[in-house]
Tab-separated table of C-alpha atoms in Angstrom:
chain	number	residue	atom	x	y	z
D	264	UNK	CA	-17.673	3.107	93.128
D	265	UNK	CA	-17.046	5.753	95.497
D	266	UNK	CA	-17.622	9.430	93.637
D	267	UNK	CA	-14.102	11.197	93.329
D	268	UNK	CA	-14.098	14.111	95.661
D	269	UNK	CA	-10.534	15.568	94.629
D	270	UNK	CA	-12.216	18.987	94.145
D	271	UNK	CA	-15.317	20.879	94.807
D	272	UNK	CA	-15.880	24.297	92.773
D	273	UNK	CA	-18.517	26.119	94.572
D	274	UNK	CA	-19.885	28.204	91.819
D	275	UNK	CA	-21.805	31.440	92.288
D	276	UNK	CA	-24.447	33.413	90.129
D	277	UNK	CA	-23.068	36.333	91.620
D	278	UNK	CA	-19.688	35.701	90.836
D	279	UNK	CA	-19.766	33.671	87.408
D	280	UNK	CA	-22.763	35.214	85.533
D	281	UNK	CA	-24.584	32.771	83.014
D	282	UNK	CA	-22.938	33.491	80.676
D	283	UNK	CA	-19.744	33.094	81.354
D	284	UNK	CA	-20.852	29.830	83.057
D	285	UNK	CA	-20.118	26.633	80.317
D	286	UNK	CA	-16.472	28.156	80.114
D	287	UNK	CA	-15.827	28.369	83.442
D	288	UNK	CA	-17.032	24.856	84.026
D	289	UNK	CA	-14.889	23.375	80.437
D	290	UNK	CA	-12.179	25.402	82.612
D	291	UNK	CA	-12.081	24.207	85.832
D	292	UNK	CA	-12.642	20.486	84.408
D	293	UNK	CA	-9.626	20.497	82.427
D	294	UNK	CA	-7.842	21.618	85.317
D	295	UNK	CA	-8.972	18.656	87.114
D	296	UNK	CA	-12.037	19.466	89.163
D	297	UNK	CA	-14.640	16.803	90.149
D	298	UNK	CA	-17.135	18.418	92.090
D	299	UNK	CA	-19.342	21.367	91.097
D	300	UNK	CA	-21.554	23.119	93.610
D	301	UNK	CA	-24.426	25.758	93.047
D	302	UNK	CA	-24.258	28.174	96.100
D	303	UNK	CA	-26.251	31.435	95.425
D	304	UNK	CA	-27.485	32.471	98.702
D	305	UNK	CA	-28.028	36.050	97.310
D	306	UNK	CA	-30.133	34.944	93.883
D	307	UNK	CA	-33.875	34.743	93.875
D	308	UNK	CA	-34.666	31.231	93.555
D	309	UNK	CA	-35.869	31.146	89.612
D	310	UNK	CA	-32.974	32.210	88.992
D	311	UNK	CA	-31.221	29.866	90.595
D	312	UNK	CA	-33.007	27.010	88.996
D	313	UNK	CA	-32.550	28.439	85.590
D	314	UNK	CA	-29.129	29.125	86.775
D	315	UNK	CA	-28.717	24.876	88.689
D	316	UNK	CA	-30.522	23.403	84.857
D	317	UNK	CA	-27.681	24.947	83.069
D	318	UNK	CA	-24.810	24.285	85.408
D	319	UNK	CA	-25.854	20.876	85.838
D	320	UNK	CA	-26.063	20.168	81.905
D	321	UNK	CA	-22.650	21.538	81.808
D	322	UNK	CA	-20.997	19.152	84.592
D	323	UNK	CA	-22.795	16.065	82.513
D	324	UNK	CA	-20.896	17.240	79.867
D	325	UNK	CA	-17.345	17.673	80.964
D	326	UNK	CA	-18.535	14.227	83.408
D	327	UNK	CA	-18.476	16.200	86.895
D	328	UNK	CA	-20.995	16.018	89.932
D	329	UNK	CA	-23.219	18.574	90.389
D	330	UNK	CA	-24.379	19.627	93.809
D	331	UNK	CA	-26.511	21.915	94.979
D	332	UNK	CA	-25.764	23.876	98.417
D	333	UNK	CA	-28.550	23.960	100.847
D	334	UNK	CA	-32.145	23.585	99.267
D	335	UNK	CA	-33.206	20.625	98.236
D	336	UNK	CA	-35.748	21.387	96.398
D	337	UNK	CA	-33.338	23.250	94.240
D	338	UNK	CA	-31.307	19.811	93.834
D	339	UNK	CA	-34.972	18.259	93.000
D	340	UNK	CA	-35.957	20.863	90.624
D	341	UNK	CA	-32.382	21.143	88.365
D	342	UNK	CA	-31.782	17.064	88.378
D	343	UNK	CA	-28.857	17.637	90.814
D	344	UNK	CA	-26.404	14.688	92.048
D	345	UNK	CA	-26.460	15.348	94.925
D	346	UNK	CA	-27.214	18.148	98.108
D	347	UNK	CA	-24.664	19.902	100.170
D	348	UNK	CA	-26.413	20.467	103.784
D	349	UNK	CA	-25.046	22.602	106.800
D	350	UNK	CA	-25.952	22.216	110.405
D	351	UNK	CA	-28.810	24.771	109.724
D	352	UNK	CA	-30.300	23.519	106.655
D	353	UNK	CA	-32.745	20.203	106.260
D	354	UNK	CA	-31.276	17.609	108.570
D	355	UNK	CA	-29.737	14.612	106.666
D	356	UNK	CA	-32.503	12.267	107.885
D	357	UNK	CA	-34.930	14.651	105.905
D	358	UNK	CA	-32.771	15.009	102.932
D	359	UNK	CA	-32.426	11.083	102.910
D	360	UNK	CA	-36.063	10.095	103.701
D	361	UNK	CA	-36.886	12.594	100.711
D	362	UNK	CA	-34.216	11.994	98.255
D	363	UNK	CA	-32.847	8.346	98.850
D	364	UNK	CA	-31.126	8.345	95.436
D	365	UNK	CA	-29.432	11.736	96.013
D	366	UNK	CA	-25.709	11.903	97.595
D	367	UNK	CA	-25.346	13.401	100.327
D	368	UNK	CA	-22.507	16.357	101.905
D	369	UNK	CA	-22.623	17.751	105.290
D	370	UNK	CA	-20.953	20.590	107.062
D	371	UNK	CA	-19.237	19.566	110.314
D	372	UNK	CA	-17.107	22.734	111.742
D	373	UNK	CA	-16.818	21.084	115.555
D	374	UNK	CA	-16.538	17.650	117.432
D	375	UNK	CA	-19.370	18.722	118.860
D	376	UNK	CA	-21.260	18.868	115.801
D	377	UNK	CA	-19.584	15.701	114.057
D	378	UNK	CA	-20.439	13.962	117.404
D	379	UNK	CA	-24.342	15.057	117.131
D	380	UNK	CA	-24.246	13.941	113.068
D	381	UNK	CA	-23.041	11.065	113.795
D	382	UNK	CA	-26.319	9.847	115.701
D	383	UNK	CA	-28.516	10.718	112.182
D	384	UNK	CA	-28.048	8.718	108.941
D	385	UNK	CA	-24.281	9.194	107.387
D	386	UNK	CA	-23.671	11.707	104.490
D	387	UNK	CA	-21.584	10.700	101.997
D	388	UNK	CA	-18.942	12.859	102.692
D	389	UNK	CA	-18.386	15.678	105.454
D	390	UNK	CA	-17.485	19.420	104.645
D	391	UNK	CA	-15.138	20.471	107.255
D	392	UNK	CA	-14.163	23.696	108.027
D	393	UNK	CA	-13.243	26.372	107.506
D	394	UNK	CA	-9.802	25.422	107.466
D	395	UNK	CA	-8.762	28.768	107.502
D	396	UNK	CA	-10.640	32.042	107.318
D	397	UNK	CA	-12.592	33.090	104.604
D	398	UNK	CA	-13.674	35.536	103.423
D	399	UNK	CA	-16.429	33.780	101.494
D	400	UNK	CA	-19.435	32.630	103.528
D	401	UNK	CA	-20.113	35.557	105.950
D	402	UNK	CA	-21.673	32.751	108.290
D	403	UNK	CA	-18.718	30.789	108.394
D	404	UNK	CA	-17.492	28.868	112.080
D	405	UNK	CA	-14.013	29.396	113.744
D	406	UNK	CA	-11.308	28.721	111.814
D	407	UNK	CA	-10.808	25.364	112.702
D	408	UNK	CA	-7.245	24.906	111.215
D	409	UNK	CA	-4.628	22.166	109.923
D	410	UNK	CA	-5.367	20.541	113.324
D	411	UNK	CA	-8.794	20.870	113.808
D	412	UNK	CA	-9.412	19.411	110.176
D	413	UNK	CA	-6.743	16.410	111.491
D	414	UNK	CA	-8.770	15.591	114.796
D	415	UNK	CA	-12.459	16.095	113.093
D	416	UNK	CA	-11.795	13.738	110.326
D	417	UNK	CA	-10.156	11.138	112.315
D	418	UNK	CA	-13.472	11.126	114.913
D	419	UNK	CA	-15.291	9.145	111.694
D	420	UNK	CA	-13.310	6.230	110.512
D	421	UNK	CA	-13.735	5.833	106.889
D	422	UNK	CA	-15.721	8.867	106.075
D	423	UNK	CA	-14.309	11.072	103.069
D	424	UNK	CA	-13.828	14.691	104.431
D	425	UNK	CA	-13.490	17.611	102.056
D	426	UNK	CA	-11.777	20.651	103.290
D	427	UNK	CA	-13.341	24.265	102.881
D	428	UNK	CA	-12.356	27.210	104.241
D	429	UNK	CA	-10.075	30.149	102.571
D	430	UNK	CA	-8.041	27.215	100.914
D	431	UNK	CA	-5.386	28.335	98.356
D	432	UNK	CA	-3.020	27.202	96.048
D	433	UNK	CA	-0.483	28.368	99.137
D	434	UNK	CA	-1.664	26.578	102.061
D	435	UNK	CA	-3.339	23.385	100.443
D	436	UNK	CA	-0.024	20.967	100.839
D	437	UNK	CA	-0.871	21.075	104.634
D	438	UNK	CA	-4.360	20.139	103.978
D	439	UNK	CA	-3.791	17.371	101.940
D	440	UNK	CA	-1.004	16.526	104.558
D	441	UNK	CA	-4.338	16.307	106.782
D	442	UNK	CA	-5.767	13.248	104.677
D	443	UNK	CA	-8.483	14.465	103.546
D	444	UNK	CA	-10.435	13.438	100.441
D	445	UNK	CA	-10.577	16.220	98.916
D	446	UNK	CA	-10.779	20.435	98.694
D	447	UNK	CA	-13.691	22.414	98.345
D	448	UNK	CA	-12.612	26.058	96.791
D	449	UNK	CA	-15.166	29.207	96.364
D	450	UNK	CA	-12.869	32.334	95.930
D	451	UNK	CA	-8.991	30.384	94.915
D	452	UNK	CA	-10.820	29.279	91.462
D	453	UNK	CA	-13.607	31.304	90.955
D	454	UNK	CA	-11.873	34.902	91.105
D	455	UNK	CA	-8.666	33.552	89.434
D	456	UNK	CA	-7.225	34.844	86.698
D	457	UNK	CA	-6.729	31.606	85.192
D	458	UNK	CA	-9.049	28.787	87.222
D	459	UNK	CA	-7.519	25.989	85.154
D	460	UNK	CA	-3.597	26.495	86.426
D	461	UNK	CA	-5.472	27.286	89.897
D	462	UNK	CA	-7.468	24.150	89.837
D	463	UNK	CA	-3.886	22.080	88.999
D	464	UNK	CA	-2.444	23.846	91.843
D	465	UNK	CA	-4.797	23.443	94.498
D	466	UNK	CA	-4.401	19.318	93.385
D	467	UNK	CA	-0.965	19.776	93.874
D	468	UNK	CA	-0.007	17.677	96.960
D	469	UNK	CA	-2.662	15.142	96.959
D	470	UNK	CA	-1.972	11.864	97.876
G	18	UNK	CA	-63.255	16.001	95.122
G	19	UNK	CA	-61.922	20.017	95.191
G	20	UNK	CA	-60.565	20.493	98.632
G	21	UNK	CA	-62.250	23.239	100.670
G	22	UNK	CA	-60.193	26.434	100.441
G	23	UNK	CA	-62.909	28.528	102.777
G	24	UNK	CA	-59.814	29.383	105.601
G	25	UNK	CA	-56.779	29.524	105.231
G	26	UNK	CA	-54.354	29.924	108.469
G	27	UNK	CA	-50.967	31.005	107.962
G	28	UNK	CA	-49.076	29.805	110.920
G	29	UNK	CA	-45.978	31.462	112.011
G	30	UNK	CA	-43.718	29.567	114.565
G	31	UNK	CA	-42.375	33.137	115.829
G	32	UNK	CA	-45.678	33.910	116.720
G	33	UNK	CA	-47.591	30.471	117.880
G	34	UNK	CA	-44.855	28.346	119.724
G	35	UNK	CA	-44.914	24.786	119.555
G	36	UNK	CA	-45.983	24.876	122.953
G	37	UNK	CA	-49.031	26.654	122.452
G	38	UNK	CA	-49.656	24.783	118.609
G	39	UNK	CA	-51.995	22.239	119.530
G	40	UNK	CA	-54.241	24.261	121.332
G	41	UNK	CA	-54.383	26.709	118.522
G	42	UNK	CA	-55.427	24.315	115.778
G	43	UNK	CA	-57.592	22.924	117.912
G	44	UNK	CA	-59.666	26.188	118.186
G	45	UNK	CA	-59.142	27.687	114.949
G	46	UNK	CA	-60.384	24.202	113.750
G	47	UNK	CA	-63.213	24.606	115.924
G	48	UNK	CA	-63.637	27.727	114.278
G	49	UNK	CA	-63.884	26.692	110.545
G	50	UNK	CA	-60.810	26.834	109.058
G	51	UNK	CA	-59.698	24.364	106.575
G	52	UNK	CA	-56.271	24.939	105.850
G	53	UNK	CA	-52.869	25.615	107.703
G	54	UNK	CA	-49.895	27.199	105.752
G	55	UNK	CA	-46.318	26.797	108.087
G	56	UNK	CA	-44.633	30.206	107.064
G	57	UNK	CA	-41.964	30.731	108.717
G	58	UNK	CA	-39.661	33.117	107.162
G	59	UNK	CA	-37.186	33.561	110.320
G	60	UNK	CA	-37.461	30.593	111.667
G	61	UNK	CA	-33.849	28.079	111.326
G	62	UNK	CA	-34.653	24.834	108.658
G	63	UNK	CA	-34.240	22.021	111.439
G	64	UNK	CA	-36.479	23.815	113.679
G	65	UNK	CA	-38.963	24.734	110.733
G	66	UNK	CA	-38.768	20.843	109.815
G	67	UNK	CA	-39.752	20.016	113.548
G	68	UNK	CA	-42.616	22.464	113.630
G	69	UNK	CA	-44.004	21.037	109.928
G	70	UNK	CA	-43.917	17.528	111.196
G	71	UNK	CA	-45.910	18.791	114.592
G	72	UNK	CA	-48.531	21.109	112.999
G	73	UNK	CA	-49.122	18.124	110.097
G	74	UNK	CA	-50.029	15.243	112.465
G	75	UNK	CA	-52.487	17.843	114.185
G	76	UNK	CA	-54.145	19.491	110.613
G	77	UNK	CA	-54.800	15.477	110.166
G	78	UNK	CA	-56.115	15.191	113.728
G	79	UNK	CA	-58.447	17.500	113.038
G	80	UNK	CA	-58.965	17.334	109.606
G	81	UNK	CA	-57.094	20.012	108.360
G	82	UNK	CA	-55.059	20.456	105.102
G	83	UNK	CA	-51.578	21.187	105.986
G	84	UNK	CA	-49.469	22.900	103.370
G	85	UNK	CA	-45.865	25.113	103.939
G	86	UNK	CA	-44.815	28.341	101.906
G	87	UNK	CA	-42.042	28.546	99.886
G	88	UNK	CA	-39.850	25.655	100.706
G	89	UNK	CA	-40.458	22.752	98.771
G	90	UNK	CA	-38.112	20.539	100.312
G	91	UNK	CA	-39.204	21.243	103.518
G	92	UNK	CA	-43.473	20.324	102.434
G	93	UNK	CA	-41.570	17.047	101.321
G	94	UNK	CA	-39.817	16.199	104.210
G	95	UNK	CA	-42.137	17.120	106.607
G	96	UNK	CA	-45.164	15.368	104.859
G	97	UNK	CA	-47.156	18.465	103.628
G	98	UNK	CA	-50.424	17.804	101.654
G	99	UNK	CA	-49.521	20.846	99.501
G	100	UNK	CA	-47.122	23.670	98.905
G	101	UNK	CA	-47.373	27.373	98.195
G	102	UNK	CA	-44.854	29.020	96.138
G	103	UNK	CA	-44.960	33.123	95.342
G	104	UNK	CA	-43.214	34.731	91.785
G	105	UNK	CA	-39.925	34.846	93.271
G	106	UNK	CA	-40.046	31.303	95.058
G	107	UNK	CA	-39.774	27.545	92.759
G	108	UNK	CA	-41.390	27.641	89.946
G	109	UNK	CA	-44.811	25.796	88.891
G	110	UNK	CA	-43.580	23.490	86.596
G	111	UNK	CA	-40.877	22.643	88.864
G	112	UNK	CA	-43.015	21.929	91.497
G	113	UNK	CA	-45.342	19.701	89.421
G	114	UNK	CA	-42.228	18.362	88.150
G	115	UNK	CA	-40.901	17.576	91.663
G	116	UNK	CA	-43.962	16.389	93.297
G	117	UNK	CA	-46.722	15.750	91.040
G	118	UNK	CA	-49.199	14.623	93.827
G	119	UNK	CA	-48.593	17.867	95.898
G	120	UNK	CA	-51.271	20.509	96.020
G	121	UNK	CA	-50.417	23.907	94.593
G	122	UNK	CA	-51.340	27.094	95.755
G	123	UNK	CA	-49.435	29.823	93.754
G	124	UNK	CA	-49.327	34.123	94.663
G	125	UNK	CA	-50.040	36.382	92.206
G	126	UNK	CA	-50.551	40.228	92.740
G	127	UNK	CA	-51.091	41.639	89.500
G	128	UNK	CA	-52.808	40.693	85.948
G	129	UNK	CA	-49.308	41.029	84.484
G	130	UNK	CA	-47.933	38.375	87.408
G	131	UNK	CA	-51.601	36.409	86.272
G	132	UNK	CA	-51.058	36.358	82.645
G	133	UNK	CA	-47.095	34.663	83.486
G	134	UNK	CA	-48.547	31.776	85.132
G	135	UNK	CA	-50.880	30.894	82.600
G	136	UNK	CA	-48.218	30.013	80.645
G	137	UNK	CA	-47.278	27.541	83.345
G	138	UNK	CA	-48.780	24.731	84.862
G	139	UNK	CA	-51.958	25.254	86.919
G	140	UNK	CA	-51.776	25.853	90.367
G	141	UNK	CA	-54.925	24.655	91.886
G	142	UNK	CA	-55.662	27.663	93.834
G	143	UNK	CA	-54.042	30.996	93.563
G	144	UNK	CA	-53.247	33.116	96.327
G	145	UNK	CA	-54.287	36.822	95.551
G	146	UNK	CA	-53.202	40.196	97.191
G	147	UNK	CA	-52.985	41.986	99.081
G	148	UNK	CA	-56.347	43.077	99.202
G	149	UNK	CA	-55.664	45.072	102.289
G	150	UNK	CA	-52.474	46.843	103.603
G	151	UNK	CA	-51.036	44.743	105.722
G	152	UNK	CA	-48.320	44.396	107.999
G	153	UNK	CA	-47.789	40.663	108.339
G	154	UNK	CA	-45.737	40.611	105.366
G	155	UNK	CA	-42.976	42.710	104.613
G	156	UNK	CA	-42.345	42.018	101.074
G	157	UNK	CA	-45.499	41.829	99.921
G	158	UNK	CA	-46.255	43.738	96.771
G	159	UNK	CA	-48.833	46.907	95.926
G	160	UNK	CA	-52.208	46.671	97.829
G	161	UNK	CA	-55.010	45.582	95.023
G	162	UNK	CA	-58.339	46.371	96.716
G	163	UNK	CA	-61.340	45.000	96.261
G	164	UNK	CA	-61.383	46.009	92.710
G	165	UNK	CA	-58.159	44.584	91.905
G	166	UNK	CA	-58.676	40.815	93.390
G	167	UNK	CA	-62.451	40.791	91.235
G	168	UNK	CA	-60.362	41.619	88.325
G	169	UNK	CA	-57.913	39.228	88.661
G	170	UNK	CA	-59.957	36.235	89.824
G	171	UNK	CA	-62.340	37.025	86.874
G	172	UNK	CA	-58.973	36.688	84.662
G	173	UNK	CA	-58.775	33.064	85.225
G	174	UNK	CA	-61.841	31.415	85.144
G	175	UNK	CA	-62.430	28.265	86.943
G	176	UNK	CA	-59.177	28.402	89.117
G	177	UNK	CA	-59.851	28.983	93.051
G	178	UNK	CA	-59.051	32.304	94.197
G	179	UNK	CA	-58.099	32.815	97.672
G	180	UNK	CA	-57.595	36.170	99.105
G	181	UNK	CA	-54.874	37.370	100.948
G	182	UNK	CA	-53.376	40.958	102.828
G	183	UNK	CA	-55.000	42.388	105.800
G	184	UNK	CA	-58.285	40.461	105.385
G	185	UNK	CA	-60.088	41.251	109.216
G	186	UNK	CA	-63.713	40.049	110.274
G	187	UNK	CA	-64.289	43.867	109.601
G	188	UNK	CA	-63.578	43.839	106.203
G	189	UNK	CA	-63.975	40.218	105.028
G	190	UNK	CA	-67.785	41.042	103.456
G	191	UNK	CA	-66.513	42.616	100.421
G	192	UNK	CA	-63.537	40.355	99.959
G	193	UNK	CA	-66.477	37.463	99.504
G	194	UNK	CA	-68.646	39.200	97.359
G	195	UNK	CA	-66.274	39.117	95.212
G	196	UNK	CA	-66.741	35.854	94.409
G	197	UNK	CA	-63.220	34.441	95.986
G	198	UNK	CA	-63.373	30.522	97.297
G	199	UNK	CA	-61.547	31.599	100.366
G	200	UNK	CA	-59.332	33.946	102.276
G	201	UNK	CA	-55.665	33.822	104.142
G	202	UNK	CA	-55.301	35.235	106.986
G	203	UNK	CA	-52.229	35.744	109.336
G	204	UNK	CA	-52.642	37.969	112.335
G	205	UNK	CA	-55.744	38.217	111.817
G	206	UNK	CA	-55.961	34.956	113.454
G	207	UNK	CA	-53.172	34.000	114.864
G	208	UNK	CA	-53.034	37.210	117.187
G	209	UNK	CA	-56.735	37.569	117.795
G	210	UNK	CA	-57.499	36.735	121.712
G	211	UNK	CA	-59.796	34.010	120.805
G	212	UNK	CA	-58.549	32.381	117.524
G	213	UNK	CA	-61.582	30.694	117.307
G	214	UNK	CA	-64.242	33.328	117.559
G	215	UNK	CA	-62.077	35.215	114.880
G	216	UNK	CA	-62.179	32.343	112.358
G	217	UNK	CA	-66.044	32.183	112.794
G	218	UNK	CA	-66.257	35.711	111.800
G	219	UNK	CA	-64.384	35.474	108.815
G	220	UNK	CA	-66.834	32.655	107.316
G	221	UNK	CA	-69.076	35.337	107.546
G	222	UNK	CA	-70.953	35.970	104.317
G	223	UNK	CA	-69.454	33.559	102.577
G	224	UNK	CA	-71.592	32.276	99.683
């Protein structure tokens, strides 16, 4: 059975501390979330696998994924689902070659770049964006938009795409206009006042 | 049979292109070194990954251990005989946990940093420094002398000690008689004008 992509929570040590962690995740499941993802590209690395043990026990619990952005070893080290590469990180032939049973996301922000993925083993679902701009991931593309999102997941027949990029409870009817397969959300859930209502809102729309 | 832990060569790909690689483990191998450590702390993943793969098949060619700092996933998916991990990189028992038939090699500066590992799994060689002040390595932590890396190493008997931070053919006498079972070196080697010549004067006085 294909994993249910509706909605990817990147989490953050630097924005959800510990211990405010396992309510935050009982949160954002009730409000219908199905993906969680460790992204701490500013927290030394022990931490981050103390962090990844904790979050991961936590998405068992409530029955989400848990992904881990960028290092594999990471995903290795914390019993992850699954690894969440971009164009810069280990290519997906690595990651697969390395981690057979582990799933697989990959950014794609271009053609150009979904054209050049598409000649290394498939990911199990493609991170496209951002959608619109961010103010999130200080390395982020161009904003690739409603249309760009549109023409990049209709280059790869059949391959869930999950939308990231400044997505809000606002703007997220348009994205799930797109066809997507789901949302991936850092900021619209993480700095909300209330991440369960803004969980149900971003799922709002979907088909 | 303990592997030979006389020379280590920390190879940067900002500083030996892949053009100029093969050449240079050819010589420093000609030289007497008996390990290579890929460090590449600026260098993108994909391209790291490439340069791993390269520098592996030629350690094997000539006989060399091949082994890559920090990154964990990236010794996996390049085929590394060993990683080396430093206090603020994956932790020992998640290494061992990760990749039990990976060699170990694990930096510790201080007896404080010394007496937190022991309560972790055994590395099987720890990296110790820096001896020397050193410019190859910006975050590296207070410089321990002579003094300092006899104290340590006597701290944990049994366990390989390999010395590391501004170790030159100049200095390198006192560094053995302290009783380490090797040294690191970085520029020492890797800008010298003849790599090989420089290794050869490193094994100097070696027990």
């Amino acid at each position: 059975m294909r994993p249910d992509w509706s909605l990817h929570v990147l989490v953050d040590p630097a924005t959800i501390p510990l211990a405010r962690m396992p309510a935050f995740v009982a949160e954002v499941a009730r409000g219908g979330a199905t993906v969680l993802q460790l992204r701490g590209k500013t927290t030394p690395i022990p931490e981050l696998v103390r962090y990844g043990e904790a979050l991961g026990e936590e998405a068992r619990r409530h029955g989400l994924l848990y992904l881990v952005n960028d290092r594999l070893d990471v995903a290795l080290a914390t019993g992850a689902d699954g690894v969440h590469v971009g164009q810069e990180d280990l290519p997906p032939a690595a990651v697969r070659r390395v981690a057979p049973g582990l799933l697989l996301g990959l950014s794609v922000g271009s053609l150009e770049e979904l054209a050049r993925s598409r000649t290394g083993p498939a990911p199990d679902y493609l991170g496209v964006g951002p959608v619109f701009p961010t103010g999130s991931k200080a390395d982020a593309g161009p904003v690739i938009g409603v249309e760009g999102l549109r023409a990049i997941a209709a280059a790869w027949p059949g391959m869930p795409v999950v939308a990231i990029g400044g997505i809000q409870p606002a703007n997220v009817a348009a994205v799930w206009a797109a066809g997507v397969a789901g949302v991936a959300v850092i900021s619209a859930v993480s700095t909300a006042a209330d991440p369960e209502a803004a969980c149900r809102a971003l799922l709002q729309g979907r088909p």
